[in-house]
PDB file of C-alpha atoms in Angstrom:
ATOM      1  CA  UNK A  27      19.032  10.262  20.768  1.00 44.00           C
ATOM      2  CA  UNK A  28      20.530   8.815  17.590  1.00 48.00           C
ATOM      3  CA  UNK A  29      18.388   7.549  14.714  1.00 53.00           C
ATOM      4  CA  UNK A  30      19.316   3.981  15.694  1.00 61.00           C
ATOM      5  CA  UNK A  31      17.808   4.549  19.136  1.00 72.00           C
ATOM      6  CA  UNK A  32      14.516   5.921  17.843  1.00 83.00           C
ATOM      7  CA  UNK A  33      11.317   4.013  17.268  1.00 84.00           C
ATOM      8  CA  UNK A  34       8.235   4.644  15.157  1.00 85.00           C
ATOM      9  CA  UNK A  35       6.540   6.540  17.981  1.00 76.00           C
ATOM     10  CA  UNK A  36       9.418   9.019  18.277  1.00 84.00           C
ATOM     11  CA  UNK A  37       8.666  10.763  14.970  1.00 87.00           C
ATOM     12  CA  UNK A  38       6.226  13.679  14.367  1.00 87.00           C
ATOM     13  CA  UNK A  39       3.665  11.802  12.272  1.00 90.00           C
ATOM     14  CA  UNK A  40       0.873  14.233  13.126  1.00 94.00           C
ATOM     15  CA  UNK A  41       2.964  16.988  11.518  1.00 94.00           C
ATOM     16  CA  UNK A  42       3.218  15.122   8.210  1.00 94.00           C
ATOM     17  CA  UNK A  43       2.380  17.461   5.304  1.00 97.00           C
ATOM     18  CA  UNK A  44       0.181  15.514   2.840  1.00 96.00           C
ATOM     19  CA  UNK A  45      -0.052  18.322   0.300  1.00 97.00           C
ATOM     20  CA  UNK A  46       3.727  18.616   0.080  1.00 96.00           C
ATOM     21  CA  UNK A  47       4.092  14.833  -0.110  1.00 95.00           C
ATOM     22  CA  UNK A  48       1.458  14.667  -2.860  1.00 96.00           C
ATOM     23  CA  UNK A  49       3.111  17.416  -4.891  1.00 95.00           C
ATOM     24  CA  UNK A  50       6.603  15.948  -4.654  1.00 92.00           C
ATOM     25  CA  UNK A  51       5.712  12.313  -5.303  1.00 93.00           C
ATOM     26  CA  UNK A  52       2.573  12.107  -7.453  1.00 95.00           C
ATOM     27  CA  UNK A  53       2.319  15.225  -9.620  1.00 94.00           C
ATOM     28  CA  UNK A  54       3.422  12.961 -12.471  1.00 93.00           C
ATOM     29  CA  UNK A  55       3.220   9.200 -12.974  1.00 94.00           C
ATOM     30  CA  UNK A  56       6.842   8.127 -12.532  1.00 91.00           C
ATOM     31  CA  UNK A  57       7.926   4.997 -14.350  1.00 91.00           C
ATOM     32  CA  UNK A  58       8.536   2.996 -11.160  1.00 91.00           C
ATOM     33  CA  UNK A  59       5.039   3.879  -9.910  1.00 94.00           C
ATOM     34  CA  UNK A  60       3.547   2.978 -13.286  1.00 95.00           C
ATOM     35  CA  UNK A  61       5.226  -0.420 -13.338  1.00 95.00           C
ATOM     36  CA  UNK A  62       4.287  -1.098  -9.725  1.00 96.00           C
ATOM     37  CA  UNK A  63       0.653  -0.135 -10.302  1.00 98.00           C
ATOM     38  CA  UNK A  64       0.400  -2.227 -13.482  1.00 98.00           C
ATOM     39  CA  UNK A  65       1.889  -5.250 -11.701  1.00 98.00           C
ATOM     40  CA  UNK A  66      -0.642  -4.969  -8.861  1.00 98.00           C
ATOM     41  CA  UNK A  67      -3.514  -4.318 -11.291  1.00 98.00           C
ATOM     42  CA  UNK A  68      -2.759  -7.456 -13.277  1.00 98.00           C
ATOM     43  CA  UNK A  69      -2.349  -9.548 -10.132  1.00 98.00           C
ATOM     44  CA  UNK A  70      -5.749  -8.505  -8.757  1.00 98.00           C
ATOM     45  CA  UNK A  71      -7.451  -9.036 -12.129  1.00 97.00           C
ATOM     46  CA  UNK A  72      -6.088 -12.585 -12.264  1.00 97.00           C
ATOM     47  CA  UNK A  73      -6.841 -13.242  -8.568  1.00 97.00           C
ATOM     48  CA  UNK A  74     -10.537 -12.449  -9.025  1.00 96.00           C
ATOM     49  CA  UNK A  75     -10.977 -13.775 -12.561  1.00 94.00           C
ATOM     50  CA  UNK A  76     -13.160 -16.649 -11.374  1.00 90.00           C
ATOM     51  CA  UNK A  77     -15.104 -14.595  -8.818  1.00 87.00           C
ATOM     52  CA  UNK A  78     -15.708 -11.099 -10.233  1.00 77.00           C
ATOM     53  CA  UNK A  79     -18.662 -10.102  -8.025  1.00 82.00           C
ATOM     54  CA  UNK A  80     -17.500  -7.371  -5.645  1.00 85.00           C
ATOM     55  CA  UNK A  81     -20.642  -7.287  -3.465  1.00 85.00           C
ATOM     56  CA  UNK A  82     -19.926  -8.102   0.165  1.00 90.00           C
ATOM     57  CA  UNK A  83     -16.160  -7.928  -0.112  1.00 95.00           C
ATOM     58  CA  UNK A  84     -14.217  -5.581   2.161  1.00 96.00           C
ATOM     59  CA  UNK A  85     -10.820  -4.109   1.387  1.00 97.00           C
ATOM     60  CA  UNK A  86      -8.253  -2.291   3.494  1.00 98.00           C
ATOM     61  CA  UNK A  87      -5.406   0.018   2.535  1.00 98.00           C
ATOM     62  CA  UNK A  88      -3.028   0.425   5.475  1.00 98.00           C
ATOM     63  CA  UNK A  89      -1.092   3.678   5.755  1.00 98.00           C
ATOM     64  CA  UNK A  90      -2.893   5.449   2.925  1.00 98.00           C
ATOM     65  CA  UNK A  91      -1.424   8.881   3.582  1.00 97.00           C
ATOM     66  CA  UNK A  92      -1.768  11.008   0.460  1.00 97.00           C
ATOM     67  CA  UNK A  93      -1.410   8.052  -1.927  1.00 98.00           C
ATOM     68  CA  UNK A  94      -4.711   6.874  -3.388  1.00 98.00           C
ATOM     69  CA  UNK A  95      -3.498   4.532  -6.105  1.00 98.00           C
ATOM     70  CA  UNK A  96      -3.397   1.381  -3.924  1.00 98.00           C
ATOM     71  CA  UNK A  97      -7.044   1.973  -2.995  1.00 98.00           C
ATOM     72  CA  UNK A  98      -7.920   2.585  -6.642  1.00 98.00           C
ATOM     73  CA  UNK A  99      -6.305  -0.737  -7.551  1.00 98.00           C
ATOM     74  CA  UNK A 100      -8.791  -2.515  -5.235  1.00 98.00           C
ATOM     75  CA  UNK A 101     -11.866  -0.556  -6.325  1.00 96.00           C
ATOM     76  CA  UNK A 102     -13.424  -3.112  -8.748  1.00 96.00           C
ATOM     77  CA  UNK A 103     -13.016  -5.974  -6.280  1.00 96.00           C
ATOM     78  CA  UNK A 104     -14.751  -4.777  -3.077  1.00 95.00           C
ATOM     79  CA  UNK A 105     -17.766  -2.659  -2.212  1.00 92.00           C
ATOM     80  CA  UNK A 106     -16.412  -1.375   1.135  1.00 96.00           C
ATOM     81  CA  UNK A 107     -12.904   0.002   1.418  1.00 97.00           C
ATOM     82  CA  UNK A 108     -11.172   1.152   4.612  1.00 97.00           C
ATOM     83  CA  UNK A 109      -8.432   3.774   4.323  1.00 98.00           C
ATOM     84  CA  UNK A 110      -6.489   3.105   7.525  1.00 98.00           C
ATOM     85  CA  UNK A 111      -4.071   5.873   8.503  1.00 98.00           C
ATOM     86  CA  UNK A 112      -2.050   6.769  11.599  1.00 97.00           C
ATOM     87  CA  UNK A 113      -1.131  10.441  11.046  1.00 97.00           C
ATOM     88  CA  UNK A 114      -3.811  12.875  12.191  1.00 97.00           C
ATOM     89  CA  UNK A 115      -2.771  15.297   9.445  1.00 97.00           C
ATOM     90  CA  UNK A 116      -3.206  12.606   6.797  1.00 97.00           C
ATOM     91  CA  UNK A 117      -6.544  11.486   8.265  1.00 98.00           C
ATOM     92  CA  UNK A 118      -7.848  15.058   8.078  1.00 98.00           C
ATOM     93  CA  UNK A 119      -6.605  15.350   4.490  1.00 98.00           C
ATOM     94  CA  UNK A 120      -8.322  12.116   3.462  1.00 98.00           C
ATOM     95  CA  UNK A 121     -11.600  13.191   5.065  1.00 97.00           C
ATOM     96  CA  UNK A 122     -11.481  16.561   3.276  1.00 97.00           C
ATOM     97  CA  UNK A 123     -10.682  14.842   0.006  1.00 97.00           C
ATOM     98  CA  UNK A 124     -13.475  12.300   0.371  1.00 96.00           C
ATOM     99  CA  UNK A 125     -16.185  14.783   1.255  1.00 94.00           C
ATOM    100  CA  UNK A 126     -14.906  17.239  -1.327  1.00 95.00           C
ATOM    101  CA  UNK A 127     -15.238  14.722  -4.152  1.00 93.00           C
ATOM    102  CA  UNK A 128     -11.473  14.099  -4.364  1.00 95.00           C
ATOM    103  CA  UNK A 129     -10.335  17.538  -5.580  1.00 95.00           C
ATOM    104  CA  UNK A 130      -6.876  16.077  -6.280  1.00 96.00           C
ATOM    105  CA  UNK A 131      -8.403  13.781  -8.930  1.00 95.00           C
ATOM    106  CA  UNK A 132      -8.139  15.946 -12.039  1.00 93.00           C
ATOM    107  CA  UNK A 133      -4.488  16.913 -11.544  1.00 95.00           C
ATOM    108  CA  UNK A 134      -3.186  13.710  -9.925  1.00 96.00           C
ATOM    109  CA  UNK A 135      -5.251  10.520  -9.671  1.00 97.00           C
ATOM    110  CA  UNK A 136      -6.957  10.681 -13.037  1.00 96.00           C
ATOM    111  CA  UNK A 137      -3.538   9.989 -14.599  1.00 97.00           C
ATOM    112  CA  UNK A 138      -3.036   6.916 -12.424  1.00 97.00           C
ATOM    113  CA  UNK A 139      -6.534   5.714 -13.253  1.00 97.00           C
ATOM    114  CA  UNK A 140      -5.586   5.682 -16.936  1.00 96.00           C
ATOM    115  CA  UNK A 141      -2.995   3.002 -16.103  1.00 97.00           C
ATOM    116  CA  UNK A 142      -5.614   0.930 -14.282  1.00 97.00           C
ATOM    117  CA  UNK A 143      -8.340   1.221 -16.901  1.00 96.00           C
ATOM    118  CA  UNK A 144      -6.140  -0.487 -19.477  1.00 97.00           C
ATOM    119  CA  UNK A 145      -7.784  -3.601 -18.027  1.00 97.00           C
ATOM    120  CA  UNK A 146     -11.485  -3.993 -18.738  1.00 95.00           C
ATOM    121  CA  UNK A 147     -12.684  -4.573 -15.172  1.00 95.00           C
ATOM    122  CA  UNK A 148     -11.514  -1.065 -14.238  1.00 96.00           C
ATOM    123  CA  UNK A 149     -12.899   0.572 -17.372  1.00 94.00           C
ATOM    124  CA  UNK A 150     -16.275  -1.034 -16.665  1.00 92.00           C
ATOM    125  CA  UNK A 151     -16.642   1.013 -13.454  1.00 87.00           C
ATOM    126  CA  UNK A 152     -17.773   3.845 -15.691  1.00 76.00           C
ATOM    127  CA  UNK A 153     -16.705   7.407 -16.212  1.00 78.00           C
ATOM    128  CA  UNK A 154     -16.775   8.562 -12.602  1.00 87.00           C
ATOM    129  CA  UNK A 155     -14.459   6.354 -10.521  1.00 93.00           C
ATOM    130  CA  UNK A 156     -13.867   9.120  -8.000  1.00 92.00           C
ATOM    131  CA  UNK A 157     -17.566   9.063  -7.125  1.00 92.00           C
ATOM    132  CA  UNK A 158     -17.372   5.295  -6.666  1.00 92.00           C
ATOM    133  CA  UNK A 159     -14.315   5.768  -4.436  1.00 94.00           C
ATOM    134  CA  UNK A 160     -16.166   8.289  -2.276  1.00 93.00           C
ATOM    135  CA  UNK A 161     -19.213   5.996  -1.973  1.00 93.00           C
ATOM    136  CA  UNK A 162     -17.346   2.922  -0.806  1.00 95.00           C
ATOM    137  CA  UNK A 163     -14.561   4.307   1.407  1.00 96.00           C
ATOM    138  CA  UNK A 164     -14.323   4.873   5.136  1.00 96.00           C
ATOM    139  CA  UNK A 165     -11.398   6.723   6.700  1.00 97.00           C
ATOM    140  CA  UNK A 166     -10.187   5.128   9.943  1.00 96.00           C
ATOM    141  CA  UNK A 167      -7.459   6.459  12.210  1.00 97.00           C
ATOM    142  CA  UNK A 168      -5.067   3.903  13.660  1.00 96.00           C
ATOM    143  CA  UNK A 169      -1.550   2.508  13.796  1.00 96.00           C
ATOM    144  CA  UNK A 170      -0.513  -0.547  11.813  1.00 96.00           C
ATOM    145  CA  UNK A 171       0.759  -1.932  15.129  1.00 95.00           C
ATOM    146  CA  UNK A 172      -2.795  -1.777  16.511  1.00 94.00           C
ATOM    147  CA  UNK A 173      -4.146  -4.107  13.836  1.00 94.00           C
ATOM    148  CA  UNK A 174      -4.960  -7.429  15.427  1.00 84.00           C
ATOM    149  CA  UNK A 175      -5.649 -10.903  14.063  1.00 71.00           C
ATOM    150  CA  UNK A 176      -8.678 -11.015  16.359  1.00 62.00           C
ATOM    151  CA  UNK A 177     -10.159  -7.885  14.734  1.00 69.00           C
ATOM    152  CA  UNK A 178     -12.338  -7.579  11.651  1.00 67.00           C
ATOM    153  CA  UNK A 179     -10.987  -9.579   8.730  1.00 89.00           C
ATOM    154  CA  UNK A 180     -10.641  -8.190   5.193  1.00 96.00           C
ATOM    155  CA  UNK A 181     -10.980  -9.893   1.807  1.00 96.00           C
ATOM    156  CA  UNK A 182      -8.323  -7.882  -0.055  1.00 98.00           C
ATOM    157  CA  UNK A 183      -5.597  -5.548   1.156  1.00 98.00           C
ATOM    158  CA  UNK A 184      -2.781  -3.204   0.210  1.00 98.00           C
ATOM    159  CA  UNK A 185       0.035  -1.535   2.144  1.00 98.00           C
ATOM    160  CA  UNK A 186       2.331   0.728   0.133  1.00 98.00           C
ATOM    161  CA  UNK A 187       5.575   2.303   1.364  1.00 96.00           C
ATOM    162  CA  UNK A 188       4.685   1.858   5.016  1.00 97.00           C
ATOM    163  CA  UNK A 189       6.552  -0.947   6.783  1.00 95.00           C
ATOM    164  CA  UNK A 190      10.034   0.204   5.729  1.00 95.00           C
ATOM    165  CA  UNK A 191       9.198   3.936   5.847  1.00 94.00           C
ATOM    166  CA  UNK A 192       7.919   4.366   9.416  1.00 96.00           C
ATOM    167  CA  UNK A 193      10.885   3.203  11.472  1.00 95.00           C
ATOM    168  CA  UNK A 194      14.661   2.703  11.490  1.00 94.00           C
ATOM    169  CA  UNK A 195      14.228  -0.602  13.381  1.00 94.00           C
ATOM    170  CA  UNK A 196      14.121  -3.938  11.598  1.00 95.00           C
ATOM    171  CA  UNK A 197      11.866  -5.522  14.240  1.00 95.00           C
ATOM    172  CA  UNK A 198       9.217  -2.828  13.684  1.00 96.00           C
ATOM    173  CA  UNK A 199       9.460  -3.306   9.907  1.00 96.00           C
ATOM    174  CA  UNK A 200       8.749  -7.036  10.340  1.00 96.00           C
ATOM    175  CA  UNK A 201       5.960  -6.359  12.846  1.00 96.00           C
ATOM    176  CA  UNK A 202       4.221  -3.957  10.445  1.00 96.00           C
ATOM    177  CA  UNK A 203       4.122  -6.596   7.701  1.00 97.00           C
ATOM    178  CA  UNK A 204       2.868  -9.251  10.119  1.00 95.00           C
ATOM    179  CA  UNK A 205       0.110  -7.025  11.540  1.00 95.00           C
ATOM    180  CA  UNK A 206      -1.096  -6.199   8.026  1.00 97.00           C
ATOM    181  CA  UNK A 207      -1.172  -9.805   6.869  1.00 96.00           C
ATOM    182  CA  UNK A 208      -2.794 -10.878  10.127  1.00 94.00           C
ATOM    183  CA  UNK A 209      -6.063  -9.044   9.443  1.00 95.00           C
ATOM    184  CA  UNK A 210      -6.615 -10.586   6.014  1.00 96.00           C
ATOM    185  CA  UNK A 211      -8.822 -13.617   5.588  1.00 94.00           C
ATOM    186  CA  UNK A 212      -6.985 -16.819   4.619  1.00 94.00           C
ATOM    187  CA  UNK A 213      -6.564 -16.751   0.865  1.00 94.00           C
ATOM    188  CA  UNK A 214      -7.186 -12.996   0.585  1.00 96.00           C
ATOM    189  CA  UNK A 215      -5.177 -11.389  -2.252  1.00 97.00           C
ATOM    190  CA  UNK A 216      -2.815  -8.634  -1.160  1.00 98.00           C
ATOM    191  CA  UNK A 217      -0.166  -6.270  -2.502  1.00 98.00           C
ATOM    192  CA  UNK A 218       2.623  -4.729  -0.420  1.00 98.00           C
ATOM    193  CA  UNK A 219       5.069  -2.201  -1.853  1.00 97.00           C
ATOM    194  CA  UNK A 220       8.394  -1.058  -0.407  1.00 96.00           C
ATOM    195  CA  UNK A 221      11.078   1.481  -1.145  1.00 91.00           C
ATOM    196  CA  UNK A 222      14.277  -0.532  -1.599  1.00 89.00           C
ATOM    197  CA  UNK A 223      17.418   0.522   0.276  1.00 86.00           C
ATOM    198  CA  UNK A 224      15.781   3.732   1.498  1.00 90.00           C
ATOM    199  CA  UNK A 225      17.749   6.128   3.701  1.00 85.00           C
ATOM    200  CA  UNK A 226      14.694   8.093   4.849  1.00 87.00           C
ATOM    201  CA  UNK A 227      12.844  11.023   3.340  1.00 88.00           C
ATOM    202  CA  UNK A 228      12.080  14.678   3.865  1.00 89.00           C
ATOM    203  CA  UNK A 229       8.539  16.089   3.926  1.00 92.00           C
ATOM    204  CA  UNK A 230       8.460  19.865   4.337  1.00 92.00           C
ATOM    205  CA  UNK A 231      10.428  20.623   7.537  1.00 92.00           C
ATOM    206  CA  UNK A 232      10.493  17.074   8.888  1.00 90.00           C
ATOM    207  CA  UNK A 233      12.767  14.132   8.178  1.00 90.00           C
ATOM    208  CA  UNK A 234      11.114  10.739   8.468  1.00 89.00           C
ATOM    209  CA  UNK A 235      12.832   7.386   8.955  1.00 91.00           C
ATOM    210  CA  UNK A 236      13.321   4.317   6.813  1.00 91.00           C
ATOM    211  CA  UNK A 237      15.146   1.036   6.996  1.00 93.00           C
ATOM    212  CA  UNK A 238      17.206  -0.057   4.013  1.00 93.00           C
ATOM    213  CA  UNK A 239      15.559  -3.341   3.034  1.00 92.00           C
ATOM    214  CA  UNK A 240      16.122  -5.678   0.077  1.00 93.00           C
ATOM    215  CA  UNK A 241      14.087  -8.361  -1.697  1.00 94.00           C
ATOM    216  CA  UNK A 242      15.568 -10.929   0.690  1.00 95.00           C
ATOM    217  CA  UNK A 243      14.161  -9.004   3.662  1.00 96.00           C
ATOM    218  CA  UNK A 244      10.728  -8.926   2.022  1.00 96.00           C
ATOM    219  CA  UNK A 245      10.800 -12.662   1.357  1.00 95.00           C
ATOM    220  CA  UNK A 246      11.785 -13.422   4.937  1.00 94.00           C
ATOM    221  CA  UNK A 247       8.802 -11.408   6.189  1.00 94.00           C
ATOM    222  CA  UNK A 248       6.391 -13.228   3.900  1.00 96.00           C
ATOM    223  CA  UNK A 249       7.665 -16.747   4.523  1.00 92.00           C
ATOM    224  CA  UNK A 250       4.959 -18.805   6.279  1.00 86.00           C
ATOM    225  CA  UNK A 251       2.660 -15.765   6.172  1.00 93.00           C
ATOM    226  CA  UNK A 252       1.746 -15.848   2.480  1.00 96.00           C
ATOM    227  CA  UNK A 253       1.184 -18.222  -0.440  1.00 95.00           C
ATOM    228  CA  UNK A 254       1.611 -17.894  -4.213  1.00 94.00           C
ATOM    229  CA  UNK A 255       3.859 -14.861  -3.870  1.00 96.00           C
ATOM    230  CA  UNK A 256       5.209 -12.963  -6.884  1.00 96.00           C
ATOM    231  CA  UNK A 257       7.716 -10.134  -6.553  1.00 96.00           C
ATOM    232  CA  UNK A 258       8.818  -7.327  -8.822  1.00 95.00           C
ATOM    233  CA  UNK A 259      11.784  -5.029  -8.207  1.00 92.00           C
ATOM    234  CA  UNK A 260      11.840  -1.881 -10.321  1.00 87.00           C
ATOM    235  CA  UNK A 261      15.281  -0.292 -10.085  1.00 80.00           C
ATOM    236  CA  UNK A 262      15.418   3.504  -9.814  1.00 67.00           C
ATOM    237  CA  UNK A 263      16.477   4.719 -13.251  1.00 60.00           C
ATOM    238  CA  UNK A 264      17.826   7.960 -14.615  1.00 58.00           C
ATOM    239  CA  UNK A 265      14.863   9.966 -13.344  1.00 59.00           C
ATOM    240  CA  UNK A 266      14.387   8.723  -9.767  1.00 56.00           C
ATOM    241  CA  UNK A 267      11.418   9.746  -7.693  1.00 61.00           C
ATOM    242  CA  UNK A 268      13.770  11.194  -5.080  1.00 61.00           C
ATOM    243  CA  UNK A 269      17.269  10.732  -3.708  1.00 59.00           C
ATOM    244  CA  UNK A 270      18.121   8.001  -1.237  1.00 64.00           C
ATOM    245  CA  UNK A 271      16.390   4.849  -2.479  1.00 67.00           C
ATOM    246  CA  UNK A 272      17.103   1.951  -4.818  1.00 76.00           C
ATOM    247  CA  UNK A 273      13.806   1.482  -6.601  1.00 87.00           C
ATOM    248  CA  UNK A 274      10.509  -0.137  -5.632  1.00 92.00           C
ATOM    249  CA  UNK A 275       9.775  -3.694  -4.522  1.00 95.00           C
ATOM    250  CA  UNK A 276       6.209  -4.951  -4.770  1.00 97.00           C
ATOM    251  CA  UNK A 277       5.057  -8.328  -3.488  1.00 97.00           C
ATOM    252  CA  UNK A 278       1.651  -9.808  -4.307  1.00 98.00           C
ATOM    253  CA  UNK A 279       0.198 -13.015  -2.977  1.00 97.00           C
ATOM    254  CA  UNK A 280      -2.505 -14.551  -0.798  1.00 96.00           C
ATOM    255  CA  UNK A 281      -2.658 -14.500   2.976  1.00 96.00           C
ATOM    256  CA  UNK A 282      -1.835 -17.869   4.536  1.00 93.00           C
ATOM    257  CA  UNK A 283      -4.068 -19.422   7.171  1.00 79.00           C
ATOM    258  CA  UNK A 284      -1.566 -19.228  10.044  1.00 65.00           C
ATOM    259  CA  UNK A 285       2.106 -18.999  10.937  1.00 50.00           C
ATOM    260  CA  UNK A 286       2.586 -22.745  10.523  1.00 49.00           C
ATOM    261  CA  UNK A 287       1.104 -22.841   7.011  1.00 46.00           C
ATOM    262  CA  UNK A 288       4.510 -23.136   5.356  1.00 43.00           C
ATOM    263  CA  UNK A 289       5.455 -26.185   7.421  1.00 39.00           C
ATOM    264  CA  UNK A 290       2.362 -28.142   6.448  1.00 39.00           C
ATOM    265  CA  UNK A 291       3.357 -28.767   2.861  1.00 39.00           C
ATOM    266  CA  UNK A 292       1.225 -26.022   1.288  1.00 40.00           C
ATOM    267  CA  UNK A 293       2.951 -24.765  -1.883  1.00 44.00           C
ATOM    268  CA  UNK A 294       4.736 -21.417  -1.469  1.00 47.00           C
ATOM    269  CA  UNK A 295       5.784 -20.151  -4.873  1.00 49.00           C
ATOM    270  CA  UNK A 296       8.037 -17.249  -5.722  1.00 48.00           C
ATOM    271  CA  UNK A 297       9.216 -15.586  -8.876  1.00 49.00           C
ATOM    272  CA  UNK A 298      11.082 -12.309  -9.232  1.00 50.00           C
ATOM    273  CA  UNK A 299      10.856  -9.761 -12.012  1.00 50.00           C
ATOM    274  CA  UNK A 300      13.502  -7.154 -12.667  1.00 51.00           C
TER     275      UNK A 300
END
């Protein structure tokens, strides 16, 4: 079977090595991660500027894996946060981390938190954000393709490096984005990040798939599914995170009410940052 013939379900996701992935990708705050995180941070701060009370809001991070910074970006804006993950190995890692008080915090996530706490709403969470993260999170096992518009709706959401990094098939990439957006309440702020032009990636002994997408592909997925969209593309510089990708694309916006939203005359804005 060639890579073009394979689908998401043909890859060994339960053999994913979260510790290796964490070490290779997040031991330091790379510049493209820093810019992506700051962009999302500022978007969420502005999105909730007129409604800062987090009580009663629910957030979801789809495909968390070993990456906690999308969840941390939502922390001041919801009091319940679902870490939704498909790989059994990653689910087990997240559960161990949560009940162990996030032992990866001091070496890894504390550095990412410093980027977030440059804005006051994050700094006001106090000196123990990892405790707050443990208190408000639930770890749920499931596939992005199992998310349904008829299921529980969330008030804020993130999905980082998932849709383009779980399949070599364009139709599955589009479906992943649509399933994620479909479980957000109309008007819910969201952030989705992608590896641009990715050729796949190695984690320990396993090679995992990707589809080489561009900003145009992202915009096509979001059209009629999102409003007030802003996009940033950070090009991989002289010290890339890894081989085989062309930087990071992050899109922030608000979930539209339905698939026909864009035809009804509702404004759909877009601006790109290089």
